[in-house]
Amino acid sequence: MGAGDLVPGQLLPPMRELAARLGVNPNTVAAAYRILRERGVIETAGRRGSRVRPKPATTGREHIRVEVPEGVRDVSSGNPDTALLPSVAKAFAAAAEQSDREPVLYGDAELEPELARRARAELAADGVPEGPLAVLSGSLDAIERVLAAHLKPGDTVAVEDPGWGSLLDLVPALGLRAAPVGVDDDGPRPDDVRRALEAGARVLIVTGRAQNPTGAAVSATRARALRSVLRAHPQTLLIEDDHGHGIVDVPLHPLAGVTRHWAFVRSVAKAYGPDLRLAVLTGDPVTVDRVRGRQRLGPGWVSRIVQRAVVRLWADGALDTTAVAAAYRERRTLLIDALAGHGIEAHGRTGMNVWVPVPDETGAVARLLHAGWAVAPGARFRIAAPPAVRITVSTLTARDAESLAAAVAAATGPTPARRYG
């Protein structure tokens, strides 16, 4: 494989067949396949066998995208509407002035006190248990550090399927195994979670709201069912991602505190701007202490100027979260209703994306591109889930929704209602 004799996408021989060909024990081949899978070199799809990955896991799924020619409308990016983001100029100017008066030096506290106070109050209001705080450079940075703090290569992580493409690549890049857990509009399916944990998964990662790509949000009923499953597996490391805070209008139903080790991550990227690169992490004392310790040996801390700017944005009420959530809800509803008018199933309870199951993903993406719409291939977000496309509704108007729905209908035809995870 290292010599380049095997090409991306090539099907590998069954393990027993290869063992017989090489004259070695089948367990040796199984171990080799396992190592290659853990390192993101190959991918396995059950009875369909193992194949060489198009690219190593460390390159990310971002390459599974379409090039957007001039004149084609891009609804694939997953980006927020820039018109709904607050201006950060005054906040950074105020933060810079504060840093001139109160410079941060080596050995000073990594956490801005006022940011900690405000973050802790909002977390408590949403029912997240009391715990120490840390500030990381975004949700993925926080999740990576939590995983590294508890796991060793070869451990299994239960992940949502469909789920966040960057996370699906992070897991094998860390030498970990991904156990896909089906998702519906109310979040991860309890039976799937139970099976994954009983099969040995040490971690469960859950998106509370605005799940990417499906828009799922964990309901109160689903949260009770998931807590029941987790109580039977108290050693599970639970990680919750609340990147949708500030852009959704449904309540949070946290699971944190049910297990011995837990982490809850809240990013400001979607609501205040991706370039801020800031997420607040809370969790059990052991987990947060390990994350902080490892952070000190790397970047040290997230810039206190950035932290102070975020505090100023919060203090000034720079974002009307109710209006932002309503805007994204209206745009999702417009597209989902327009698709329903064409007999097309779609999902999107919260957030800025709509997930549309399709019978032929590659064909649908190509035909929509030809019709003037660039959508995200579902392959970026799934392991075993059926084909689909993700549409970002951030900047859609009512006229856009009707036009796009007609294009989707022409590209795919009606699809029967079914599980999408």
Coordinates of C-alpha atoms in Angstrom, one line a residue:
M1 CA 0.0 0.0 0.0
G2 CA 2.8 2.4 0.8
A3 CA 4.4 1.6 -2.6
G4 CA 1.3 2.9 -4.3
D5 CA 0.2 -0.4 -5.8
L6 CA -3.3 0.0 -4.4
V7 CA -5.3 2.9 -5.6
P8 CA -7.9 5.0 -3.6
G9 CA -11.2 3.2 -3.5
Q10 CA -9.7 -0.2 -4.4
L11 CA -11.5 -3.2 -2.7
L12 CA -9.2 -5.2 -0.5
P13 CA -9.4 -9.0 -0.5
P14 CA -11.3 -10.7 2.4
M15 CA -9.0 -11.4 5.3
R16 CA -9.1 -15.2 5.1
E17 CA -8.4 -15.1 1.3
L18 CA -5.4 -12.8 1.9
A19 CA -4.1 -15.0 4.7
A20 CA -4.2 -18.1 2.5
R21 CA -2.5 -16.2 -0.3
L22 CA 0.3 -15.0 2.0
G23 CA 0.5 -18.2 4.0
V24 CA -0.1 -16.5 7.4
N25 CA -2.6 -16.8 10.2
P26 CA -5.9 -15.0 9.5
N27 CA -5.5 -13.2 12.9
T28 CA -2.3 -11.6 11.5
V29 CA -4.2 -10.2 8.6
A30 CA -7.1 -9.1 10.8
A31 CA -4.6 -7.2 13.1
A32 CA -3.1 -5.5 10.0
Y33 CA -6.5 -4.5 8.7
R34 CA -7.4 -3.1 12.1
I35 CA -4.2 -1.0 12.3
L36 CA -4.8 0.4 8.8
R37 CA -8.4 1.2 9.7
E38 CA -7.4 2.9 13.0
R39 CA -4.8 5.0 11.1
G40 CA -7.4 6.1 8.6
V41 CA -5.8 4.3 5.6
I42 CA -8.7 2.0 4.9
E43 CA -12.4 2.0 5.6
T44 CA -14.7 -0.9 6.2
A45 CA -18.4 -1.1 5.3
G46 CA -19.5 -4.4 6.8
R47 CA -20.3 -7.0 4.2
R48 CA -19.3 -4.7 1.4
G49 CA -15.7 -5.2 2.5
S50 CA -12.7 -2.9 3.1
R51 CA -11.4 -0.3 0.7
V52 CA -8.5 2.0 0.5
R53 CA -9.7 5.5 1.6
P54 CA -9.8 8.2 -1.1
K55 CA -7.4 10.1 1.2
P56 CA -5.9 9.5 4.6
A57 CA -8.3 10.4 7.5
T58 CA -5.9 13.2 8.5
T59 CA -6.6 15.1 5.3
G60 CA -10.3 15.5 6.4
R61 CA -13.6 15.1 4.6
E62 CA -13.4 18.6 3.3
H63 CA -12.1 17.2 0.0
I64 CA -15.6 15.5 -0.5
R65 CA -17.1 18.7 -1.9
V66 CA -18.0 20.1 -5.3
E67 CA -16.2 22.9 -7.0
V68 CA -18.6 25.8 -7.4
P69 CA -18.3 27.3 -10.9
E70 CA -19.1 31.0 -11.5
G71 CA -22.9 31.6 -11.6
V72 CA -23.7 28.6 -9.4
R73 CA -25.4 29.3 -6.1
D74 CA -23.4 27.7 -3.2
V75 CA -25.7 26.2 -0.5
S76 CA -23.1 23.7 0.6
S77 CA -20.8 25.6 3.0
G78 CA -22.4 25.3 6.4
N79 CA -21.5 28.9 7.1
P80 CA -23.8 31.3 8.9
D81 CA -25.3 34.3 7.2
T82 CA -22.8 37.1 7.6
A83 CA -25.6 39.6 7.7
L84 CA -26.7 38.0 11.0
L85 CA -23.2 38.1 12.6
P86 CA -22.5 41.0 15.0
S87 CA -19.7 43.5 14.2
V88 CA -16.7 42.7 16.3
A89 CA -14.7 46.0 15.7
K90 CA -15.8 47.8 18.8
A91 CA -15.5 44.7 20.9
F92 CA -11.9 44.1 19.9
A93 CA -11.0 47.8 20.2
A94 CA -12.3 47.7 23.8
A95 CA -10.5 44.5 24.5
A96 CA -7.2 45.9 23.1
E97 CA -7.6 49.0 25.4
Q98 CA -8.2 46.7 28.4
S99 CA -5.1 44.7 27.5
D100 CA -3.0 47.8 27.3
R101 CA -4.1 48.6 30.8
E102 CA -4.0 45.0 32.1
P103 CA -1.4 43.1 30.0
V104 CA -1.5 39.4 30.2
L105 CA 2.0 37.8 30.8
Y106 CA 3.3 34.2 31.1
G107 CA 2.0 32.6 34.2
D108 CA -1.1 34.7 34.4
A109 CA -4.6 33.0 34.5
E110 CA -5.7 31.4 31.3
L111 CA -9.3 32.3 31.8
E112 CA -10.8 35.7 31.7
P113 CA -12.8 36.1 35.0
E114 CA -15.8 37.9 33.5
L115 CA -16.0 35.3 30.7
A116 CA -16.0 32.5 33.2
R117 CA -18.8 34.3 35.3
R118 CA -21.0 34.9 32.3
A119 CA -20.5 31.5 30.8
R120 CA -21.1 29.7 34.1
A121 CA -24.4 31.6 34.6
E122 CA -25.7 30.7 31.1
L123 CA -24.7 27.0 31.5
A124 CA -26.4 26.8 34.9
A125 CA -29.6 28.4 33.4
D126 CA -29.6 25.6 30.8
G127 CA -29.3 22.9 33.4
V128 CA -25.6 22.0 32.8
P129 CA -24.1 20.8 36.1
E130 CA -21.5 22.8 38.0
G131 CA -17.9 22.1 36.9
P132 CA -14.6 23.8 36.4
L133 CA -14.2 25.8 33.1
A134 CA -11.6 26.0 30.4
V135 CA -11.5 28.0 27.1
L136 CA -10.4 26.2 23.9
S137 CA -9.9 27.2 20.3
G138 CA -13.3 26.0 19.0
S139 CA -15.5 22.9 19.5
L140 CA -13.2 20.5 17.6
D141 CA -10.2 21.6 19.6
A142 CA -12.0 21.0 22.8
I143 CA -13.4 17.5 21.7
E144 CA -9.9 16.4 20.5
R145 CA -8.3 17.4 23.9
V146 CA -11.0 15.6 25.9
L147 CA -10.6 12.4 23.8
A148 CA -6.8 12.6 24.1
A149 CA -7.1 13.0 27.9
H150 CA -9.0 9.7 28.4
L151 CA -8.4 7.3 25.5
K152 CA -5.6 5.3 23.9
P153 CA -5.3 4.2 20.2
G154 CA -7.8 1.4 19.4
D155 CA -10.5 2.6 21.8
T156 CA -14.0 3.0 20.3
V157 CA -16.0 6.2 20.2
A158 CA -19.8 6.2 19.5
V159 CA -20.5 9.0 17.0
E160 CA -23.7 10.3 15.4
D161 CA -24.3 9.0 11.9
P162 CA -25.0 11.2 10.0
G163 CA -22.7 13.5 11.9
W164 CA -20.1 16.3 11.8
G165 CA -17.6 15.4 9.0
S166 CA -14.6 16.9 10.8
L167 CA -15.4 14.8 13.9
L168 CA -15.8 11.7 11.9
D169 CA -12.3 12.2 10.5
L170 CA -10.8 13.3 13.9
V171 CA -11.7 9.9 15.5
P172 CA -9.6 7.7 13.1
A173 CA -6.9 10.4 12.9
L174 CA -6.4 9.9 16.7
G175 CA -6.1 6.2 16.2
L176 CA -9.6 5.6 17.6
R177 CA -12.5 3.5 16.1
A178 CA -15.8 5.0 15.3
A179 CA -19.0 3.2 16.2
P180 CA -21.9 4.8 14.2
V181 CA -25.1 5.6 16.1
G182 CA -28.2 6.4 14.1
V183 CA -29.9 9.8 14.5
D184 CA -33.5 11.0 14.0
D185 CA -35.0 14.4 14.5
D186 CA -34.9 13.9 18.3
G187 CA -31.2 13.0 18.4
P188 CA -29.2 9.8 18.8
R189 CA -31.4 6.6 18.9
P190 CA -31.2 5.1 22.4
D191 CA -31.1 1.5 21.1
D192 CA -28.2 2.3 18.9
V193 CA -26.4 4.0 21.7
R194 CA -27.1 0.9 24.0
R195 CA -25.7 -1.4 21.4
A196 CA -22.6 0.7 20.8
L197 CA -21.8 0.9 24.6
E198 CA -22.5 -2.8 25.1
A199 CA -20.1 -3.6 22.3
G200 CA -17.3 -1.7 24.1
A201 CA -17.5 2.0 23.0
R202 CA -15.9 4.0 25.8
V203 CA -17.2 7.4 24.6
L204 CA -20.5 8.9 23.4
I205 CA -20.5 12.2 21.6
V206 CA -23.9 14.0 21.3
T207 CA -24.9 17.2 19.6
G208 CA -27.7 18.7 21.8
R209 CA -29.1 21.1 19.1
A210 CA -28.5 22.2 15.5
Q211 CA -27.0 18.8 14.8
N212 CA -24.8 18.9 11.7
P213 CA -26.0 17.9 9.1
T214 CA -29.5 16.9 10.1
G215 CA -30.6 19.7 12.4
A216 CA -31.7 17.2 15.0
A217 CA -32.2 18.4 18.6
V218 CA -32.4 16.2 21.6
S219 CA -35.9 16.4 23.0
A220 CA -36.9 16.0 26.7
T221 CA -38.3 12.5 26.0
R222 CA -35.1 11.4 24.2
A223 CA -32.9 12.9 26.9
R224 CA -34.6 10.8 29.5
A225 CA -34.2 7.7 27.4
L226 CA -30.5 8.4 26.8
R227 CA -29.9 9.1 30.5
S228 CA -31.4 5.7 31.3
V229 CA -29.0 4.0 28.8
L230 CA -26.0 5.9 30.2
R231 CA -26.8 5.1 33.8
A232 CA -26.3 1.5 32.9
H233 CA -22.8 2.4 31.6
P234 CA -21.5 4.9 34.2
Q235 CA -17.9 4.6 33.0
T236 CA -18.8 6.1 29.6
L237 CA -17.1 9.4 28.8
L238 CA -19.9 11.6 27.6
I239 CA -19.1 14.6 25.4
E240 CA -21.9 17.1 24.5
D241 CA -21.5 19.7 21.7
D242 CA -23.7 22.8 21.9
H243 CA -22.4 24.8 19.0
G244 CA -25.9 25.8 18.2
H245 CA -26.2 28.0 21.3
G246 CA -27.4 31.5 20.2
I247 CA -28.9 30.4 16.8
V248 CA -31.6 28.0 18.0
D249 CA -34.9 28.6 19.8
V250 CA -35.5 25.2 21.3
P251 CA -34.5 24.4 24.9
L252 CA -31.4 22.4 25.8
H253 CA -31.8 19.0 27.5
P254 CA -28.3 18.2 28.7
L255 CA -27.2 14.7 29.6
A256 CA -24.1 15.9 31.6
G257 CA -23.5 14.5 35.0
V258 CA -25.1 11.0 34.4
T259 CA -21.7 9.4 33.9
R260 CA -18.5 9.7 36.0
H261 CA -16.6 11.6 33.3
W262 CA -18.3 14.2 31.1
A263 CA -17.5 17.3 29.1
F264 CA -19.8 20.0 27.7
V265 CA -18.6 22.3 24.9
R266 CA -20.2 25.5 23.9
S267 CA -18.8 27.4 20.9
V268 CA -19.4 31.0 19.8
A269 CA -18.5 30.3 16.1
K270 CA -22.0 29.9 14.6
A271 CA -23.6 32.8 16.4
Y272 CA -20.7 35.4 16.7
G273 CA -18.4 34.4 13.8
P274 CA -16.2 31.3 13.0
D275 CA -13.0 33.3 13.1
L276 CA -13.3 34.0 16.8
R277 CA -12.1 30.4 17.5
L278 CA -13.4 30.2 21.0
A279 CA -15.3 27.6 22.9
V280 CA -16.1 27.2 26.6
L281 CA -15.6 23.7 28.1
T282 CA -16.9 22.5 31.4
G283 CA -16.9 19.0 32.8
D284 CA -15.9 16.8 35.7
P285 CA -12.8 18.0 37.6
V286 CA -10.5 15.2 36.3
T287 CA -11.4 15.8 32.7
V288 CA -11.1 19.5 32.7
D289 CA -7.8 19.4 34.7
R290 CA -6.3 17.0 32.2
V291 CA -7.4 19.2 29.3
R292 CA -6.0 22.3 30.9
G293 CA -2.7 20.6 31.7
R294 CA -2.2 19.5 28.1
Q295 CA -3.2 22.9 26.8
R296 CA -0.5 24.5 28.9
L297 CA 2.1 22.3 27.2
G298 CA 0.8 23.4 23.7
P299 CA -0.6 26.8 22.9
G300 CA -0.8 27.7 26.6
W301 CA -4.1 29.6 26.4
V302 CA -6.6 31.2 24.1
S303 CA -5.7 34.8 23.7
R304 CA -7.2 36.9 26.6
I305 CA -7.8 39.7 24.0
V306 CA -10.2 37.3 22.2
Q307 CA -11.8 36.3 25.4
R308 CA -12.2 40.0 26.4
A309 CA -13.7 40.8 23.0
V310 CA -16.3 38.0 23.4
V311 CA -17.1 39.2 26.9
R312 CA -17.8 42.7 25.4
L313 CA -20.0 41.2 22.7
W314 CA -22.0 39.4 25.4
A315 CA -22.2 42.5 27.7
D316 CA -23.2 44.8 24.9
G317 CA -26.0 42.5 23.7
A318 CA -24.4 42.6 20.2
L319 CA -26.5 39.6 19.1
D320 CA -30.2 39.4 19.1
T321 CA -30.4 35.6 19.5
T322 CA -34.2 35.5 19.3
A323 CA -34.1 37.2 15.9
V324 CA -31.2 35.1 14.6
A325 CA -32.9 31.9 15.7
A326 CA -36.2 33.0 14.1
A327 CA -34.4 33.9 10.8
Y328 CA -32.8 30.5 10.5
R329 CA -36.1 28.8 11.5
E330 CA -38.0 30.7 8.8
R331 CA -35.5 29.7 6.1
R332 CA -35.5 26.1 7.1
T333 CA -39.2 26.0 7.1
L334 CA -39.5 27.6 3.7
L335 CA -37.2 25.0 2.1
I336 CA -38.7 22.0 4.0
D337 CA -42.3 23.1 3.1
A338 CA -41.3 23.7 -0.5
L339 CA -39.7 20.3 -0.8
A340 CA -42.7 18.6 0.8
G341 CA -44.8 20.2 -1.9
H342 CA -42.8 18.2 -4.4
G343 CA -43.1 15.0 -2.3
I344 CA -39.5 15.3 -1.0
E345 CA -38.6 14.2 2.5
A346 CA -36.3 16.6 4.4
H347 CA -35.1 17.1 8.0
G348 CA -34.1 20.2 9.8
R349 CA -35.6 20.9 13.3
T350 CA -32.9 23.4 14.3
G351 CA -29.8 25.2 13.0
M352 CA -28.9 26.3 9.5
N353 CA -28.9 23.1 7.5
V354 CA -31.5 20.8 5.9
W355 CA -30.8 17.1 5.3
V356 CA -32.4 15.5 2.2
P357 CA -32.3 11.7 1.7
V358 CA -31.7 10.9 -2.0
P359 CA -31.6 7.6 -3.9
D360 CA -28.4 8.5 -5.8
E361 CA -26.2 10.9 -4.0
T362 CA -23.6 11.4 -6.7
G363 CA -26.2 11.8 -9.4
A364 CA -28.2 14.2 -7.3
V365 CA -25.2 16.4 -6.6
A366 CA -24.2 16.5 -10.3
R367 CA -27.7 17.3 -11.6
L368 CA -28.2 20.0 -9.0
L369 CA -24.8 21.5 -10.0
H370 CA -25.9 21.5 -13.6
A371 CA -29.2 23.2 -12.5
G372 CA -27.2 26.0 -10.8
W373 CA -27.1 24.8 -7.2
A374 CA -24.0 23.4 -5.3
V375 CA -25.1 21.2 -2.4
A376 CA -22.9 19.2 0.0
P377 CA -22.6 15.5 -0.7
G378 CA -23.9 13.5 2.2
A379 CA -20.7 11.3 2.1
R380 CA -19.0 14.1 4.0
F381 CA -21.2 13.4 7.0
R382 CA -22.0 9.7 7.2
I383 CA -20.5 6.3 7.8
A384 CA -23.3 3.8 7.3
A385 CA -26.3 6.1 6.9
P386 CA -28.1 6.1 3.6
P387 CA -27.3 8.6 0.8
A388 CA -28.4 12.2 1.2
V389 CA -27.4 15.8 0.5
R390 CA -27.0 18.7 2.9
I391 CA -28.3 22.1 2.1
T392 CA -27.3 25.2 4.0
V393 CA -30.3 27.6 4.3
S394 CA -28.4 30.6 5.8
T395 CA -29.1 33.0 2.9
L396 CA -32.2 31.5 1.2
T397 CA -35.2 33.6 0.4
A398 CA -38.7 32.4 -0.3
R399 CA -38.1 32.6 -4.0
D400 CA -34.8 30.7 -3.6
A401 CA -36.6 28.0 -1.6
E402 CA -39.1 27.3 -4.3
S403 CA -36.5 27.3 -7.1
L404 CA -34.2 25.0 -5.1
A405 CA -37.0 22.6 -4.2
A406 CA -38.0 22.3 -7.8
A407 CA -34.4 21.6 -8.8
V408 CA -34.1 18.9 -6.1
A409 CA -37.3 17.3 -7.2
A410 CA -36.1 17.2 -10.8
A411 CA -32.7 15.9 -9.7
T412 CA -34.0 13.1 -7.4
G413 CA -37.7 12.5 -7.7
P414 CA -39.8 11.7 -4.6
T415 CA -38.2 9.6 -1.9
P416 CA -40.2 7.5 0.5
A417 CA -40.1 8.4 4.2
R418 CA -37.4 6.4 5.9
R419 CA -34.7 6.4 8.6
Y420 CA -31.9 8.7 7.8
G421 CA -29.4 7.3 10.3

